[in-house]
JSON list of C-alpha atoms in Angstrom, two decimals:
[
{"chain": "H", "resi": 1202, "resn": "UNK", "atom": "CA", "xyz": [78.20, 124.62, 105.26]},
{"chain": "H", "resi": 1203, "resn": "UNK", "atom": "CA", "xyz": [77.52, 121.12, 102.93]},
{"chain": "H", "resi": 1204, "resn": "UNK", "atom": "CA", "xyz": [79.62, 119.13, 100.74]},
{"chain": "H", "resi": 1205, "resn": "UNK", "atom": "CA", "xyz": [81.20, 120.50, 97.55]},
{"chain": "H", "resi": 1206, "resn": "UNK", "atom": "CA", "xyz": [79.78, 121.39, 94.85]},
{"chain": "H", "resi": 1207, "resn": "UNK", "atom": "CA", "xyz": [81.44, 119.33, 91.63]},
{"chain": "H", "resi": 1208, "resn": "UNK", "atom": "CA", "xyz": [81.07, 121.03, 88.13]},
{"chain": "H", "resi": 1209, "resn": "UNK", "atom": "CA", "xyz": [80.45, 118.33, 85.56]},
{"chain": "H", "resi": 1210, "resn": "UNK", "atom": "CA", "xyz": [80.29, 120.78, 82.48]},
{"chain": "H", "resi": 1211, "resn": "UNK", "atom": "CA", "xyz": [79.53, 118.72, 79.55]},
{"chain": "H", "resi": 1212, "resn": "UNK", "atom": "CA", "xyz": [81.22, 115.95, 81.17]},
{"chain": "H", "resi": 1213, "resn": "UNK", "atom": "CA", "xyz": [78.24, 112.84, 83.19]},
{"chain": "H", "resi": 1214, "resn": "UNK", "atom": "CA", "xyz": [79.29, 111.43, 86.40]},
{"chain": "H", "resi": 1215, "resn": "UNK", "atom": "CA", "xyz": [79.68, 108.23, 86.73]},
{"chain": "H", "resi": 1216, "resn": "UNK", "atom": "CA", "xyz": [80.63, 104.53, 89.23]},
{"chain": "H", "resi": 1217, "resn": "UNK", "atom": "CA", "xyz": [79.81, 107.00, 92.12]},
{"chain": "H", "resi": 1218, "resn": "UNK", "atom": "CA", "xyz": [81.51, 104.65, 95.37]},
{"chain": "H", "resi": 1219, "resn": "UNK", "atom": "CA", "xyz": [82.13, 105.64, 99.13]},
{"chain": "H", "resi": 1220, "resn": "UNK", "atom": "CA", "xyz": [84.48, 104.59, 101.47]},
{"chain": "H", "resi": 1221, "resn": "UNK", "atom": "CA", "xyz": [83.43, 101.98, 104.03]},
{"chain": "H", "resi": 1222, "resn": "UNK", "atom": "CA", "xyz": [84.91, 105.04, 106.67]},
{"chain": "H", "resi": 1223, "resn": "UNK", "atom": "CA", "xyz": [82.35, 108.34, 104.40]},
{"chain": "H", "resi": 1224, "resn": "UNK", "atom": "CA", "xyz": [85.53, 110.06, 104.05]},
{"chain": "H", "resi": 1225, "resn": "UNK", "atom": "CA", "xyz": [86.28, 109.52, 99.98]},
{"chain": "H", "resi": 1226, "resn": "UNK", "atom": "CA", "xyz": [83.33, 109.38, 97.81]},
{"chain": "H", "resi": 1227, "resn": "UNK", "atom": "CA", "xyz": [85.32, 108.48, 94.06]},
{"chain": "H", "resi": 1228, "resn": "UNK", "atom": "CA", "xyz": [83.67, 108.75, 90.39]},
{"chain": "H", "resi": 1229, "resn": "UNK", "atom": "CA", "xyz": [84.72, 109.13, 87.12]},
{"chain": "H", "resi": 1230, "resn": "UNK", "atom": "CA", "xyz": [83.63, 112.06, 84.45]},
{"chain": "H", "resi": 1231, "resn": "UNK", "atom": "CA", "xyz": [82.27, 110.56, 81.01]},
{"chain": "H", "resi": 1232, "resn": "UNK", "atom": "CA", "xyz": [82.92, 112.81, 77.99]},
{"chain": "H", "resi": 1233, "resn": "UNK", "atom": "CA", "xyz": [81.13, 110.95, 74.82]},
{"chain": "H", "resi": 1234, "resn": "UNK", "atom": "CA", "xyz": [82.80, 111.43, 71.51]},
{"chain": "H", "resi": 1235, "resn": "UNK", "atom": "CA", "xyz": [81.44, 113.25, 69.09]},
{"chain": "H", "resi": 1236, "resn": "UNK", "atom": "CA", "xyz": [78.31, 111.53, 66.43]},
{"chain": "H", "resi": 1237, "resn": "UNK", "atom": "CA", "xyz": [78.85, 107.71, 66.60]},
{"chain": "H", "resi": 1238, "resn": "UNK", "atom": "CA", "xyz": [77.56, 105.47, 63.67]},
{"chain": "H", "resi": 1239, "resn": "UNK", "atom": "CA", "xyz": [75.82, 102.83, 64.87]},
{"chain": "H", "resi": 1240, "resn": "UNK", "atom": "CA", "xyz": [74.63, 99.60, 62.54]},
{"chain": "H", "resi": 1241, "resn": "UNK", "atom": "CA", "xyz": [71.50, 98.58, 60.85]},
{"chain": "H", "resi": 1242, "resn": "UNK", "atom": "CA", "xyz": [70.01, 94.91, 61.07]},
{"chain": "H", "resi": 1243, "resn": "UNK", "atom": "CA", "xyz": [66.91, 95.19, 58.81]},
{"chain": "H", "resi": 1244, "resn": "UNK", "atom": "CA", "xyz": [63.92, 93.10, 59.65]},
{"chain": "H", "resi": 1245, "resn": "UNK", "atom": "CA", "xyz": [62.35, 91.61, 57.09]},
{"chain": "H", "resi": 1246, "resn": "UNK", "atom": "CA", "xyz": [59.88, 89.72, 58.17]},
{"chain": "H", "resi": 1247, "resn": "UNK", "atom": "CA", "xyz": [57.70, 91.99, 59.89]},
{"chain": "H", "resi": 1248, "resn": "UNK", "atom": "CA", "xyz": [53.71, 92.50, 60.57]},
{"chain": "H", "resi": 1249, "resn": "UNK", "atom": "CA", "xyz": [53.41, 95.54, 57.86]},
{"chain": "H", "resi": 1250, "resn": "UNK", "atom": "CA", "xyz": [54.93, 93.01, 55.31]},
{"chain": "H", "resi": 1251, "resn": "UNK", "atom": "CA", "xyz": [57.42, 95.90, 54.71]},
{"chain": "H", "resi": 1252, "resn": "UNK", "atom": "CA", "xyz": [60.98, 95.77, 55.79]},
{"chain": "H", "resi": 1253, "resn": "UNK", "atom": "CA", "xyz": [62.12, 97.60, 58.69]},
{"chain": "H", "resi": 1254, "resn": "UNK", "atom": "CA", "xyz": [65.74, 98.73, 60.49]},
{"chain": "H", "resi": 1255, "resn": "UNK", "atom": "CA", "xyz": [66.54, 97.33, 63.66]},
{"chain": "H", "resi": 1256, "resn": "UNK", "atom": "CA", "xyz": [69.22, 99.82, 65.09]},
{"chain": "H", "resi": 1257, "resn": "UNK", "atom": "CA", "xyz": [72.66, 97.57, 66.30]},
{"chain": "H", "resi": 1258, "resn": "UNK", "atom": "CA", "xyz": [75.45, 97.88, 68.22]},
{"chain": "H", "resi": 1259, "resn": "UNK", "atom": "CA", "xyz": [78.46, 99.79, 67.26]},
{"chain": "H", "resi": 1260, "resn": "UNK", "atom": "CA", "xyz": [81.83, 98.30, 65.59]},
{"chain": "H", "resi": 1261, "resn": "UNK", "atom": "CA", "xyz": [84.42, 98.44, 67.57]},
{"chain": "H", "resi": 1262, "resn": "UNK", "atom": "CA", "xyz": [86.59, 101.39, 65.65]},
{"chain": "H", "resi": 1263, "resn": "UNK", "atom": "CA", "xyz": [83.70, 104.10, 65.74]},
{"chain": "H", "resi": 1264, "resn": "UNK", "atom": "CA", "xyz": [86.21, 106.67, 68.21]},
{"chain": "H", "resi": 1265, "resn": "UNK", "atom": "CA", "xyz": [85.52, 106.02, 72.75]},
{"chain": "H", "resi": 1266, "resn": "UNK", "atom": "CA", "xyz": [84.45, 108.79, 74.95]},
{"chain": "H", "resi": 1267, "resn": "UNK", "atom": "CA", "xyz": [87.15, 110.19, 77.41]},
{"chain": "H", "resi": 1268, "resn": "UNK", "atom": "CA", "xyz": [86.84, 109.06, 81.32]},
{"chain": "H", "resi": 1269, "resn": "UNK", "atom": "CA", "xyz": [88.89, 110.82, 84.11]},
{"chain": "H", "resi": 1270, "resn": "UNK", "atom": "CA", "xyz": [88.48, 110.02, 87.42]},
{"chain": "H", "resi": 1271, "resn": "UNK", "atom": "CA", "xyz": [88.29, 112.13, 90.72]},
{"chain": "H", "resi": 1272, "resn": "UNK", "atom": "CA", "xyz": [88.50, 111.49, 95.01]},
{"chain": "H", "resi": 1273, "resn": "UNK", "atom": "CA", "xyz": [86.59, 113.06, 96.68]},
{"chain": "H", "resi": 1274, "resn": "UNK", "atom": "CA", "xyz": [88.27, 113.86, 100.23]},
{"chain": "H", "resi": 1275, "resn": "UNK", "atom": "CA", "xyz": [85.38, 115.13, 102.37]},
{"chain": "H", "resi": 1276, "resn": "UNK", "atom": "CA", "xyz": [87.29, 115.97, 105.28]},
{"chain": "H", "resi": 1277, "resn": "UNK", "atom": "CA", "xyz": [89.36, 118.60, 103.86]},
{"chain": "H", "resi": 1278, "resn": "UNK", "atom": "CA", "xyz": [87.24, 119.37, 100.90]},
{"chain": "H", "resi": 1279, "resn": "UNK", "atom": "CA", "xyz": [89.49, 118.97, 98.35]},
{"chain": "H", "resi": 1280, "resn": "UNK", "atom": "CA", "xyz": [89.37, 117.35, 94.88]},
{"chain": "H", "resi": 1281, "resn": "UNK", "atom": "CA", "xyz": [92.07, 115.11, 93.51]},
{"chain": "H", "resi": 1282, "resn": "UNK", "atom": "CA", "xyz": [91.96, 113.85, 89.99]},
{"chain": "H", "resi": 1283, "resn": "UNK", "atom": "CA", "xyz": [94.24, 110.99, 89.09]},
{"chain": "H", "resi": 1284, "resn": "UNK", "atom": "CA", "xyz": [96.36, 111.17, 86.57]},
{"chain": "H", "resi": 1285, "resn": "UNK", "atom": "CA", "xyz": [97.29, 107.92, 84.17]},
{"chain": "H", "resi": 1286, "resn": "UNK", "atom": "CA", "xyz": [100.44, 109.42, 83.15]},
{"chain": "H", "resi": 1287, "resn": "UNK", "atom": "CA", "xyz": [102.96, 107.86, 85.73]},
{"chain": "H", "resi": 1288, "resn": "UNK", "atom": "CA", "xyz": [101.61, 103.78, 84.71]},
{"chain": "H", "resi": 1289, "resn": "UNK", "atom": "CA", "xyz": [103.74, 101.95, 83.41]},
{"chain": "H", "resi": 1290, "resn": "UNK", "atom": "CA", "xyz": [103.20, 100.89, 79.50]},
{"chain": "H", "resi": 1291, "resn": "UNK", "atom": "CA", "xyz": [100.21, 104.12, 79.61]},
{"chain": "H", "resi": 1292, "resn": "UNK", "atom": "CA", "xyz": [102.23, 105.54, 75.64]},
{"chain": "H", "resi": 1293, "resn": "UNK", "atom": "CA", "xyz": [103.17, 102.32, 74.88]},
{"chain": "H", "resi": 1294, "resn": "UNK", "atom": "CA", "xyz": [102.18, 101.75, 71.11]},
{"chain": "H", "resi": 1295, "resn": "UNK", "atom": "CA", "xyz": [100.23, 98.44, 70.25]},
{"chain": "H", "resi": 1296, "resn": "UNK", "atom": "CA", "xyz": [102.42, 96.10, 68.02]},
{"chain": "H", "resi": 1297, "resn": "UNK", "atom": "CA", "xyz": [99.67, 96.05, 65.20]},
{"chain": "H", "resi": 1298, "resn": "UNK", "atom": "CA", "xyz": [100.57, 99.56, 64.29]},
{"chain": "H", "resi": 1299, "resn": "UNK", "atom": "CA", "xyz": [104.78, 98.17, 63.24]},
{"chain": "H", "resi": 1300, "resn": "UNK", "atom": "CA", "xyz": [102.70, 97.49, 60.09]},
{"chain": "H", "resi": 1301, "resn": "UNK", "atom": "CA", "xyz": [101.41, 100.80, 58.85]},
{"chain": "H", "resi": 1302, "resn": "UNK", "atom": "CA", "xyz": [105.08, 102.42, 58.68]},
{"chain": "H", "resi": 1303, "resn": "UNK", "atom": "CA", "xyz": [103.49, 105.74, 58.31]},
{"chain": "H", "resi": 1304, "resn": "UNK", "atom": "CA", "xyz": [101.32, 105.95, 61.39]},
{"chain": "H", "resi": 1305, "resn": "UNK", "atom": "CA", "xyz": [103.45, 103.84, 63.48]},
{"chain": "H", "resi": 1306, "resn": "UNK", "atom": "CA", "xyz": [106.28, 106.84, 62.65]},
{"chain": "H", "resi": 1307, "resn": "UNK", "atom": "CA", "xyz": [103.75, 109.76, 63.97]},
{"chain": "H", "resi": 1308, "resn": "UNK", "atom": "CA", "xyz": [102.06, 107.26, 67.13]},
{"chain": "H", "resi": 1309, "resn": "UNK", "atom": "CA", "xyz": [105.76, 107.43, 68.06]},
{"chain": "H", "resi": 1310, "resn": "UNK", "atom": "CA", "xyz": [106.25, 111.27, 67.60]},
{"chain": "H", "resi": 1311, "resn": "UNK", "atom": "CA", "xyz": [103.76, 112.01, 69.06]},
{"chain": "H", "resi": 1312, "resn": "UNK", "atom": "CA", "xyz": [104.63, 109.52, 72.40]},
{"chain": "H", "resi": 1313, "resn": "UNK", "atom": "CA", "xyz": [100.90, 110.69, 73.95]},
{"chain": "H", "resi": 1314, "resn": "UNK", "atom": "CA", "xyz": [98.93, 109.22, 77.02]},
{"chain": "H", "resi": 1315, "resn": "UNK", "atom": "CA", "xyz": [96.94, 106.34, 75.89]},
{"chain": "H", "resi": 1316, "resn": "UNK", "atom": "CA", "xyz": [93.21, 106.66, 76.34]},
{"chain": "H", "resi": 1317, "resn": "UNK", "atom": "CA", "xyz": [91.75, 104.56, 78.90]},
{"chain": "H", "resi": 1318, "resn": "UNK", "atom": "CA", "xyz": [88.51, 103.16, 81.01]},
{"chain": "H", "resi": 1319, "resn": "UNK", "atom": "CA", "xyz": [88.26, 103.43, 84.76]},
{"chain": "H", "resi": 1320, "resn": "UNK", "atom": "CA", "xyz": [86.65, 100.17, 84.75]},
{"chain": "H", "resi": 1321, "resn": "UNK", "atom": "CA", "xyz": [85.79, 99.48, 88.58]},
{"chain": "H", "resi": 1322, "resn": "UNK", "atom": "CA", "xyz": [86.30, 100.97, 92.03]},
{"chain": "H", "resi": 1323, "resn": "UNK", "atom": "CA", "xyz": [86.79, 98.79, 94.49]},
{"chain": "H", "resi": 1324, "resn": "UNK", "atom": "CA", "xyz": [86.98, 100.35, 98.34]},
{"chain": "H", "resi": 1325, "resn": "UNK", "atom": "CA", "xyz": [89.32, 97.42, 100.67]},
{"chain": "H", "resi": 1326, "resn": "UNK", "atom": "CA", "xyz": [86.53, 96.36, 104.19]},
{"chain": "H", "resi": 1327, "resn": "UNK", "atom": "CA", "xyz": [88.39, 99.53, 106.17]},
{"chain": "H", "resi": 1328, "resn": "UNK", "atom": "CA", "xyz": [88.70, 101.84, 103.60]},
{"chain": "H", "resi": 1329, "resn": "UNK", "atom": "CA", "xyz": [91.98, 102.42, 103.81]},
{"chain": "H", "resi": 1330, "resn": "UNK", "atom": "CA", "xyz": [93.24, 101.59, 100.16]},
{"chain": "H", "resi": 1331, "resn": "UNK", "atom": "CA", "xyz": [91.44, 101.31, 96.78]},
{"chain": "H", "resi": 1332, "resn": "UNK", "atom": "CA", "xyz": [91.78, 99.31, 93.83]},
{"chain": "H", "resi": 1333, "resn": "UNK", "atom": "CA", "xyz": [91.02, 100.40, 90.59]},
{"chain": "H", "resi": 1334, "resn": "UNK", "atom": "CA", "xyz": [90.97, 98.52, 87.69]},
{"chain": "H", "resi": 1335, "resn": "UNK", "atom": "CA", "xyz": [91.62, 100.08, 84.74]},
{"chain": "H", "resi": 1336, "resn": "UNK", "atom": "CA", "xyz": [91.87, 99.12, 80.87]},
{"chain": "H", "resi": 1337, "resn": "UNK", "atom": "CA", "xyz": [93.50, 100.81, 77.23]},
{"chain": "H", "resi": 1338, "resn": "UNK", "atom": "CA", "xyz": [90.44, 101.09, 75.27]},
{"chain": "H", "resi": 1339, "resn": "UNK", "atom": "CA", "xyz": [92.30, 99.62, 72.39]},
{"chain": "H", "resi": 1340, "resn": "UNK", "atom": "CA", "xyz": [91.93, 96.16, 74.71]},
{"chain": "H", "resi": 1341, "resn": "UNK", "atom": "CA", "xyz": [95.89, 95.51, 74.82]},
{"chain": "H", "resi": 1342, "resn": "UNK", "atom": "CA", "xyz": [96.35, 96.77, 78.76]},
{"chain": "H", "resi": 1343, "resn": "UNK", "atom": "CA", "xyz": [94.93, 96.41, 81.85]},
{"chain": "H", "resi": 1344, "resn": "UNK", "atom": "CA", "xyz": [96.38, 97.58, 85.83]},
{"chain": "H", "resi": 1345, "resn": "UNK", "atom": "CA", "xyz": [95.12, 96.88, 88.95]},
{"chain": "H", "resi": 1346, "resn": "UNK", "atom": "CA", "xyz": [96.38, 100.13, 90.89]},
{"chain": "H", "resi": 1347, "resn": "UNK", "atom": "CA", "xyz": [95.90, 101.06, 93.95]},
{"chain": "H", "resi": 1348, "resn": "UNK", "atom": "CA", "xyz": [95.33, 103.98, 95.01]},
{"chain": "H", "resi": 1349, "resn": "UNK", "atom": "CA", "xyz": [96.42, 104.62, 99.07]},
{"chain": "H", "resi": 1350, "resn": "UNK", "atom": "CA", "xyz": [94.63, 106.84, 101.15]},
{"chain": "H", "resi": 1351, "resn": "UNK", "atom": "CA", "xyz": [97.85, 107.65, 103.23]},
{"chain": "H", "resi": 1352, "resn": "UNK", "atom": "CA", "xyz": [99.95, 108.70, 100.43]},
{"chain": "H", "resi": 1353, "resn": "UNK", "atom": "CA", "xyz": [97.08, 109.73, 97.40]},
{"chain": "H", "resi": 1354, "resn": "UNK", "atom": "CA", "xyz": [98.87, 108.54, 94.59]},
{"chain": "H", "resi": 1355, "resn": "UNK", "atom": "CA", "xyz": [99.16, 105.04, 92.62]},
{"chain": "H", "resi": 1356, "resn": "UNK", "atom": "CA", "xyz": [100.36, 101.98, 92.71]},
{"chain": "H", "resi": 1357, "resn": "UNK", "atom": "CA", "xyz": [100.89, 99.35, 90.20]},
{"chain": "H", "resi": 1358, "resn": "UNK", "atom": "CA", "xyz": [99.33, 96.38, 92.11]},
{"chain": "H", "resi": 1359, "resn": "UNK", "atom": "CA", "xyz": [99.21, 93.99, 88.55]},
{"chain": "H", "resi": 1360, "resn": "UNK", "atom": "CA", "xyz": [99.39, 94.88, 84.69]},
{"chain": "H", "resi": 1361, "resn": "UNK", "atom": "CA", "xyz": [98.62, 92.37, 82.32]},
{"chain": "H", "resi": 1362, "resn": "UNK", "atom": "CA", "xyz": [99.31, 92.77, 78.60]},
{"chain": "H", "resi": 1363, "resn": "UNK", "atom": "CA", "xyz": [97.91, 91.06, 75.97]},
{"chain": "H", "resi": 1364, "resn": "UNK", "atom": "CA", "xyz": [99.21, 91.65, 72.13]},
{"chain": "H", "resi": 1365, "resn": "UNK", "atom": "CA", "xyz": [95.54, 91.34, 71.09]},
{"chain": "H", "resi": 1366, "resn": "UNK", "atom": "CA", "xyz": [92.70, 91.88, 72.99]},
{"chain": "H", "resi": 1367, "resn": "UNK", "atom": "CA", "xyz": [92.73, 91.26, 76.93]},
{"chain": "H", "resi": 1368, "resn": "UNK", "atom": "CA", "xyz": [89.42, 89.24, 77.70]},
{"chain": "H", "resi": 1369, "resn": "UNK", "atom": "CA", "xyz": [88.39, 86.02, 78.91]},
{"chain": "H", "resi": 1370, "resn": "UNK", "atom": "CA", "xyz": [86.64, 83.87, 81.74]},
{"chain": "H", "resi": 1371, "resn": "UNK", "atom": "CA", "xyz": [85.68, 85.74, 85.23]},
{"chain": "H", "resi": 1372, "resn": "UNK", "atom": "CA", "xyz": [87.71, 88.67, 83.25]},
{"chain": "H", "resi": 1373, "resn": "UNK", "atom": "CA", "xyz": [85.18, 91.22, 85.99]},
{"chain": "H", "resi": 1374, "resn": "UNK", "atom": "CA", "xyz": [85.07, 88.90, 88.59]},
{"chain": "H", "resi": 1375, "resn": "UNK", "atom": "CA", "xyz": [87.23, 90.75, 91.79]},
{"chain": "H", "resi": 1376, "resn": "UNK", "atom": "CA", "xyz": [87.36, 91.75, 95.51]},
{"chain": "H", "resi": 1377, "resn": "UNK", "atom": "CA", "xyz": [88.40, 92.27, 98.85]},
{"chain": "H", "resi": 1378, "resn": "UNK", "atom": "CA", "xyz": [89.42, 89.15, 101.06]},
{"chain": "H", "resi": 1379, "resn": "UNK", "atom": "CA", "xyz": [90.25, 91.92, 103.79]},
{"chain": "H", "resi": 1380, "resn": "UNK", "atom": "CA", "xyz": [91.91, 94.83, 104.47]},
{"chain": "H", "resi": 1381, "resn": "UNK", "atom": "CA", "xyz": [95.32, 94.09, 102.31]},
{"chain": "H", "resi": 1382, "resn": "UNK", "atom": "CA", "xyz": [94.56, 91.26, 99.91]},
{"chain": "H", "resi": 1383, "resn": "UNK", "atom": "CA", "xyz": [92.93, 91.13, 96.86]},
{"chain": "H", "resi": 1384, "resn": "UNK", "atom": "CA", "xyz": [91.64, 89.49, 94.76]},
{"chain": "H", "resi": 1385, "resn": "UNK", "atom": "CA", "xyz": [90.89, 89.34, 90.48]},
{"chain": "H", "resi": 1386, "resn": "UNK", "atom": "CA", "xyz": [90.60, 86.34, 87.41]},
{"chain": "H", "resi": 1387, "resn": "UNK", "atom": "CA", "xyz": [93.60, 87.21, 84.74]},
{"chain": "H", "resi": 1388, "resn": "UNK", "atom": "CA", "xyz": [94.42, 85.55, 81.47]},
{"chain": "H", "resi": 1389, "resn": "UNK", "atom": "CA", "xyz": [98.29, 86.19, 82.03]},
{"chain": "H", "resi": 1390, "resn": "UNK", "atom": "CA", "xyz": [99.19, 82.93, 81.65]},
{"chain": "H", "resi": 1391, "resn": "UNK", "atom": "CA", "xyz": [97.60, 82.05, 78.21]},
{"chain": "H", "resi": 1392, "resn": "UNK", "atom": "CA", "xyz": [94.31, 80.55, 80.66]},
{"chain": "H", "resi": 1393, "resn": "UNK", "atom": "CA", "xyz": [92.40, 82.12, 83.39]},
{"chain": "H", "resi": 1394, "resn": "UNK", "atom": "CA", "xyz": [93.16, 82.07, 86.33]},
{"chain": "H", "resi": 1395, "resn": "UNK", "atom": "CA", "xyz": [92.69, 83.69, 90.05]},
{"chain": "H", "resi": 1396, "resn": "UNK", "atom": "CA", "xyz": [94.56, 85.55, 91.68]},
{"chain": "H", "resi": 1397, "resn": "UNK", "atom": "CA", "xyz": [95.69, 86.59, 94.91]},
{"chain": "H", "resi": 1398, "resn": "UNK", "atom": "CA", "xyz": [97.41, 89.95, 96.35]},
{"chain": "H", "resi": 1399, "resn": "UNK", "atom": "CA", "xyz": [99.43, 91.85, 98.52]},
{"chain": "H", "resi": 1400, "resn": "UNK", "atom": "CA", "xyz": [98.22, 95.26, 97.97]},
{"chain": "H", "resi": 1401, "resn": "UNK", "atom": "CA", "xyz": [101.26, 96.42, 100.42]},
{"chain": "H", "resi": 1402, "resn": "UNK", "atom": "CA", "xyz": [104.28, 93.96, 99.61]},
{"chain": "H", "resi": 1403, "resn": "UNK", "atom": "CA", "xyz": [103.16, 92.58, 96.99]},
{"chain": "H", "resi": 1404, "resn": "UNK", "atom": "CA", "xyz": [102.81, 89.13, 96.88]},
{"chain": "H", "resi": 1405, "resn": "UNK", "atom": "CA", "xyz": [100.58, 86.87, 94.80]},
{"chain": "H", "resi": 1406, "resn": "UNK", "atom": "CA", "xyz": [99.15, 83.89, 95.08]},
{"chain": "H", "resi": 1407, "resn": "UNK", "atom": "CA", "xyz": [97.65, 81.66, 91.91]},
{"chain": "H", "resi": 1408, "resn": "UNK", "atom": "CA", "xyz": [96.00, 78.69, 91.13]},
{"chain": "H", "resi": 1409, "resn": "UNK", "atom": "CA", "xyz": [97.88, 77.18, 88.12]},
{"chain": "H", "resi": 1410, "resn": "UNK", "atom": "CA", "xyz": [97.85, 74.85, 85.16]},
{"chain": "H", "resi": 1411, "resn": "UNK", "atom": "CA", "xyz": [96.51, 74.34, 81.59]},
{"chain": "H", "resi": 1412, "resn": "UNK", "atom": "CA", "xyz": [92.96, 74.65, 82.27]},
{"chain": "H", "resi": 1413, "resn": "UNK", "atom": "CA", "xyz": [90.30, 78.07, 83.03]},
{"chain": "H", "resi": 1414, "resn": "UNK", "atom": "CA", "xyz": [88.68, 79.23, 86.07]},
{"chain": "H", "resi": 1415, "resn": "UNK", "atom": "CA", "xyz": [84.88, 79.86, 84.02]},
{"chain": "H", "resi": 1416, "resn": "UNK", "atom": "CA", "xyz": [83.80, 81.36, 87.91]},
{"chain": "H", "resi": 1417, "resn": "UNK", "atom": "CA", "xyz": [84.85, 82.05, 90.95]},
{"chain": "H", "resi": 1418, "resn": "UNK", "atom": "CA", "xyz": [83.19, 83.08, 94.03]},
{"chain": "H", "resi": 1419, "resn": "UNK", "atom": "CA", "xyz": [84.64, 84.07, 97.85]},
{"chain": "H", "resi": 1420, "resn": "UNK", "atom": "CA", "xyz": [82.76, 82.74, 101.10]},
{"chain": "H", "resi": 1421, "resn": "UNK", "atom": "CA", "xyz": [80.70, 85.05, 103.24]},
{"chain": "H", "resi": 1422, "resn": "UNK", "atom": "CA", "xyz": [83.54, 84.06, 106.03]},
{"chain": "H", "resi": 1423, "resn": "UNK", "atom": "CA", "xyz": [86.09, 84.76, 103.17]},
{"chain": "H", "resi": 1424, "resn": "UNK", "atom": "CA", "xyz": [88.29, 81.61, 104.35]},
{"chain": "H", "resi": 1425, "resn": "UNK", "atom": "CA", "xyz": [87.23, 79.68, 100.66]},
{"chain": "H", "resi": 1426, "resn": "UNK", "atom": "CA", "xyz": [87.14, 80.31, 97.01]},
{"chain": "H", "resi": 1427, "resn": "UNK", "atom": "CA", "xyz": [84.11, 78.55, 95.08]},
{"chain": "H", "resi": 1428, "resn": "UNK", "atom": "CA", "xyz": [85.34, 78.30, 91.89]},
{"chain": "H", "resi": 1429, "resn": "UNK", "atom": "CA", "xyz": [84.24, 76.15, 88.20]}
]
């Protein structure tokens, strides 16, 4: 009968991944915000002698689009939307709003789910587990969530919170060591370090100290990390 038809409406499908056993396909639907305004950089040195405008990047304060994350189960011919409402701290307000009492009171009363970006989705080698890297659009929180293919629900593996901005060297580095152990980098201590977590037990191992791990790579035999 072929694959199920997936209707995306006015959203764009992005970041499709398939589990190693071929059963599950994860993807996100991105819906752009209204018209966004880019900055303009004047270029004074031109062949014609006239100044021209170079389109620049958008400012941080521009409205974000919205993202939804789905998993298609080929075996059961069903689609599951991965909801964020159970995520720890998903309704927390950024601390800076306390400096604006009116906005703080309004946001607290609304008690809305914070908008997030689904930054990555990585299947374990045998396809039994999926780690979804979810980041709040206000850049204050990052959640690593495990989606168990058997229970079909999210479980928190790690939450990184920063009242200023989630960032740092190696922040996009991550991957699977084996079926149960996942590695990533985080600035949770104030320094960028390498972490490994057992997704079943929650046990973590980490580098530590007053230094930064700028980059990390797992060896081909998955026994060692090369770090700089």
